[in-house]
């Protein structure tokens, strides 16, 4: 579960990034967070990952009270969250298998678990025949699938997808959202952050709109016919 209660953030240049924001995303939900550049979406993500702290308000993520987590312990929170970047952030010197396995190796997961889990997740995103390929040998859509597999491999409670379709063509964008929807149907909470209103309307569902640091819309919309 993600919950913000009356959260405000003002940066040192006097920019009011978030202003008295209250929001709740329940376990197992799929929520689009939409808004223009500068609306406050990135600040929201940084708060949920405990990269910054609010000036006021309370934040709960996956059972963690972020007020009570010291920065040195934030890794425990982050292990419950999978994060998908817009620009993939793959390691160019590693093949698909090792890019995904890197997440588990970094937390000293057992070797047997890695050998079982990594191929399974790579198969889930449709890249079973690409395990030995390097990022430079993959299309943009395939690279984003690897990024999604990497976010999923540690079986997180929550996946935050930050503009995951921003560098993709319409066909690949739809495929990535369909993958996220499928992962959500298996029980993982998904928060997809985007500025692409048309894509959101195409799929429908819970849509949270942020403008100038405030939530201006939070409701369920039907998919485009």
Short mmCIF file of C-alpha atoms in Angstrom, two decimals:
data_model
loop_
_atom_site.label_atom_id
_atom_site.label_comp_id
_atom_site.label_asym_id
_atom_site.label_seq_id
_atom_site.Cartn_x
_atom_site.Cartn_y
_atom_site.Cartn_z
CA UNK A 1 0.00 0.00 0.00
CA UNK A 2 1.07 3.57 -0.75
CA UNK A 3 -0.38 6.35 1.37
CA UNK A 4 0.44 10.04 1.55
CA UNK A 5 -1.29 12.28 4.07
CA UNK A 6 -1.10 16.05 3.59
CA UNK A 7 2.39 15.89 2.07
CA UNK A 8 4.17 19.06 0.99
CA UNK A 9 7.63 19.56 -0.51
CA UNK A 10 9.31 22.88 -1.23
CA UNK A 11 12.80 22.96 -2.74
CA UNK A 12 15.53 25.40 -1.78
CA UNK A 13 14.77 27.61 -4.81
CA UNK A 14 11.27 28.12 -3.33
CA UNK A 15 9.64 25.78 -5.86
CA UNK A 16 6.51 24.21 -4.34
CA UNK A 17 6.83 20.73 -5.82
CA UNK A 18 3.95 19.16 -3.87
CA UNK A 19 1.30 21.03 -1.93
CA UNK A 20 -0.81 19.23 0.71
CA UNK A 21 -1.09 16.00 -1.32
CA UNK A 22 -3.12 13.10 0.07
CA UNK A 23 -3.21 9.85 -1.87
CA UNK A 24 -3.81 6.15 -1.27
CA UNK A 25 -3.02 3.28 -3.65
CA UNK A 26 -4.15 -0.05 -2.26
CA UNK A 27 -2.32 -3.36 -2.60
CA UNK A 28 -2.98 -4.92 -6.00
CA UNK A 29 -4.10 -1.71 -7.71
CA UNK A 30 -2.91 -0.34 -11.05
CA UNK A 31 -2.76 3.45 -11.06
CA UNK A 32 -1.66 5.88 -13.75
CA UNK A 33 -0.12 9.10 -12.41
CA UNK A 34 -0.24 11.73 -15.15
CA UNK A 35 0.91 15.29 -15.41
CA UNK A 36 3.05 17.66 -17.43
CA UNK A 37 6.77 18.12 -16.85
CA UNK A 38 7.26 19.99 -13.57
CA UNK A 39 3.87 18.96 -12.17
CA UNK A 40 5.41 17.06 -9.24
CA UNK A 41 5.57 13.49 -10.54
CA UNK A 42 9.32 13.08 -10.05
CA UNK A 43 9.09 14.51 -6.55
CA UNK A 44 6.41 11.95 -5.72
CA UNK A 45 8.68 9.11 -6.89
CA UNK A 46 11.66 10.43 -4.92
CA UNK A 47 9.51 10.56 -1.80
CA UNK A 48 8.32 6.97 -2.21
CA UNK A 49 11.90 5.77 -2.66
CA UNK A 50 13.02 7.75 0.42
CA UNK A 51 15.45 9.79 -1.66
CA UNK A 52 14.01 12.94 -0.12
CA UNK A 53 11.78 13.67 2.87
CA UNK A 54 8.68 15.88 2.89
CA UNK A 55 8.55 19.22 4.66
CA UNK A 56 5.28 18.09 6.22
CA UNK A 57 2.90 15.17 6.09
CA UNK A 58 3.11 11.38 6.51
CA UNK A 59 4.08 8.68 4.01
CA UNK A 60 3.55 4.90 4.22
CA UNK A 61 4.91 2.50 1.59
CA UNK A 62 4.58 -1.30 1.76
CA UNK A 63 4.14 -1.22 5.52
CA UNK A 64 7.07 1.15 6.12
CA UNK A 65 6.52 4.44 7.91
CA UNK A 66 8.96 6.62 6.01
CA UNK A 67 9.23 9.07 8.91
CA UNK A 68 10.89 6.36 10.95
CA UNK A 69 13.32 5.03 8.34
CA UNK A 70 16.85 6.38 8.63
CA UNK A 71 18.59 6.98 5.30
CA UNK A 72 21.05 4.19 6.02
CA UNK A 73 18.17 1.72 6.28
CA UNK A 74 16.26 2.89 3.20
CA UNK A 75 17.57 -0.11 1.24
CA UNK A 76 15.12 -2.31 3.16
CA UNK A 77 12.24 -0.26 1.77
CA UNK A 78 13.69 -0.20 -1.75
CA UNK A 79 13.95 -3.98 -1.85
CA UNK A 80 10.13 -4.07 -1.77
CA UNK A 81 9.92 -1.75 -4.80
CA UNK A 82 10.78 -2.44 -8.43
CA UNK A 83 11.69 0.66 -10.40
CA UNK A 84 11.51 0.98 -14.21
CA UNK A 85 13.38 3.90 -15.75
CA UNK A 86 12.46 5.73 -18.94
CA UNK A 87 16.00 5.31 -20.34
CA UNK A 88 16.35 1.66 -19.33
CA UNK A 89 19.61 2.03 -17.24
CA UNK A 90 20.92 -1.31 -18.45
CA UNK A 91 24.58 -2.24 -17.97
CA UNK A 92 26.02 -2.32 -21.48
CA UNK A 93 28.79 -4.80 -20.64
CA UNK A 94 26.30 -7.39 -19.33
CA UNK A 95 23.97 -9.59 -21.33
CA UNK A 96 20.24 -9.85 -20.62
CA UNK A 97 20.65 -12.65 -18.08
CA UNK A 98 23.33 -10.82 -16.11
CA UNK A 99 21.48 -7.49 -16.20
CA UNK A 100 18.52 -9.15 -14.52
CA UNK A 101 20.59 -11.37 -12.21
CA UNK A 102 22.57 -8.33 -11.03
CA UNK A 103 19.65 -7.27 -8.82
CA UNK A 104 19.61 -10.58 -6.96
CA UNK A 105 23.39 -10.85 -6.74
CA UNK A 106 23.55 -7.40 -5.15
CA UNK A 107 21.41 -8.64 -2.24
CA UNK A 108 23.31 -11.95 -1.96
CA UNK A 109 20.39 -14.10 -3.06
CA UNK A 110 21.19 -17.85 -3.12
CA UNK A 111 22.72 -19.03 -6.40
CA UNK A 112 20.06 -21.72 -6.87
CA UNK A 113 17.30 -19.10 -6.52
CA UNK A 114 19.01 -16.84 -9.06
CA UNK A 115 19.35 -19.70 -11.57
CA UNK A 116 15.65 -20.48 -11.27
CA UNK A 117 14.20 -17.01 -10.89
CA UNK A 118 16.08 -15.10 -13.61
CA UNK A 119 15.13 -17.30 -16.60
CA UNK A 120 11.53 -17.43 -15.33
CA UNK A 121 11.21 -13.64 -15.23
CA UNK A 122 12.98 -13.18 -18.58
CA UNK A 123 10.44 -15.61 -20.03
CA UNK A 124 7.58 -13.62 -18.51
CA UNK A 125 8.59 -10.53 -20.49
CA UNK A 126 8.96 -12.52 -23.70
CA UNK A 127 12.75 -12.53 -24.05
CA UNK A 128 13.57 -16.19 -23.51
CA UNK A 129 15.53 -16.28 -26.78
CA UNK A 130 17.52 -13.12 -25.94
CA UNK A 131 19.21 -14.13 -22.67
CA UNK A 132 22.74 -13.97 -24.15
CA UNK A 133 22.20 -10.72 -26.05
CA UNK A 134 23.74 -7.42 -24.94
CA UNK A 135 21.76 -4.17 -24.76
CA UNK A 136 23.31 -2.88 -27.99
CA UNK A 137 21.83 -5.91 -29.80
CA UNK A 138 18.28 -5.20 -28.61
CA UNK A 139 15.58 -2.85 -29.84
CA UNK A 140 14.24 -0.11 -27.57
CA UNK A 141 11.17 -2.19 -26.78
CA UNK A 142 13.31 -5.20 -25.91
CA UNK A 143 15.56 -3.11 -23.67
CA UNK A 144 12.52 -1.84 -21.79
CA UNK A 145 11.38 -5.44 -21.34
CA UNK A 146 14.75 -6.23 -19.78
CA UNK A 147 14.32 -3.23 -17.48
CA UNK A 148 10.89 -4.54 -16.53
CA UNK A 149 12.29 -8.02 -15.83
CA UNK A 150 14.96 -6.45 -13.63
CA UNK A 151 12.30 -4.56 -11.67
CA UNK A 152 10.25 -7.73 -11.28
CA UNK A 153 12.97 -10.24 -10.44
CA UNK A 154 13.03 -9.54 -6.68
CA UNK A 155 9.26 -10.13 -6.49
CA UNK A 156 8.48 -6.58 -5.28
CA UNK A 157 5.21 -5.55 -3.69
CA UNK A 158 5.17 -2.37 -5.79
CA UNK A 159 6.52 -1.49 -9.23
CA UNK A 160 7.00 2.18 -10.06
CA UNK A 161 7.30 2.65 -13.83
CA UNK A 162 8.63 6.12 -14.55
CA UNK A 163 7.69 7.16 -18.10
CA UNK A 164 8.36 3.58 -19.31
CA UNK A 165 7.01 4.35 -22.79
CA UNK A 166 8.74 7.70 -23.21
CA UNK A 167 11.38 6.39 -25.63
CA UNK A 168 9.19 3.85 -27.41
CA UNK A 169 7.02 3.86 -30.51
CA UNK A 170 3.23 3.40 -30.14
CA UNK A 171 3.31 -0.37 -30.76
CA UNK A 172 6.00 -1.03 -28.15
CA UNK A 173 4.33 1.39 -25.74
CA UNK A 174 1.13 -0.63 -25.86
CA UNK A 175 3.05 -3.89 -25.38
CA UNK A 176 4.84 -2.55 -22.29
CA UNK A 177 1.58 -1.41 -20.69
CA UNK A 178 -0.02 -4.76 -21.48
CA UNK A 179 2.94 -6.45 -19.74
CA UNK A 180 2.48 -4.19 -16.71
CA UNK A 181 -1.23 -4.99 -16.68
CA UNK A 182 -0.42 -8.71 -16.74
CA UNK A 183 2.00 -8.35 -13.85
CA UNK A 184 -0.65 -6.42 -11.94
CA UNK A 185 -3.18 -9.20 -12.51
CA UNK A 186 -0.77 -11.53 -10.68
CA UNK A 187 -1.03 -9.30 -7.60
CA UNK A 188 1.77 -6.73 -7.88
CA UNK A 189 0.79 -3.12 -7.27
CA UNK A 190 1.69 -0.91 -10.25
CA UNK A 191 2.14 2.85 -10.31
CA UNK A 192 2.87 4.07 -13.83
CA UNK A 193 3.97 7.67 -14.12
CA UNK A 194 3.50 9.29 -17.51
CA UNK A 195 2.64 12.47 -19.37
CA UNK A 196 0.97 10.57 -22.23
CA UNK A 197 -2.72 11.25 -21.61
CA UNK A 198 -3.80 9.61 -24.87
CA UNK A 199 -2.16 6.32 -23.91
CA UNK A 200 -3.82 6.39 -20.50
CA UNK A 201 -7.24 7.02 -22.05
CA UNK A 202 -6.66 4.09 -24.39
CA UNK A 203 -6.30 1.67 -21.46
CA UNK A 204 -8.47 3.33 -18.84
CA UNK A 205 -8.44 2.54 -15.14
CA UNK A 206 -7.51 4.59 -12.12
CA UNK A 207 -5.99 7.87 -13.19
CA UNK A 208 -4.41 10.41 -10.85
CA UNK A 209 -3.66 13.80 -12.39
CA UNK A 210 -1.12 16.16 -10.83
CA UNK A 211 -0.93 19.84 -11.74
CA UNK A 212 1.41 22.32 -10.09
CA UNK A 213 1.97 20.05 -7.11
CA UNK A 214 -1.68 19.28 -6.44
CA UNK A 215 -3.90 16.32 -7.28
CA UNK A 216 -6.64 17.69 -9.52
CA UNK A 217 -8.25 14.40 -10.55
CA UNK A 218 -8.35 10.92 -9.01
CA UNK A 219 -10.95 8.57 -10.46
CA UNK A 220 -11.52 5.60 -12.73
CA UNK A 221 -11.94 6.21 -16.43
CA UNK A 222 -13.22 3.80 -19.06
CA UNK A 223 -10.91 2.63 -21.81
CA UNK A 224 -11.24 4.14 -25.27
CA UNK A 225 -13.51 2.13 -27.56
#
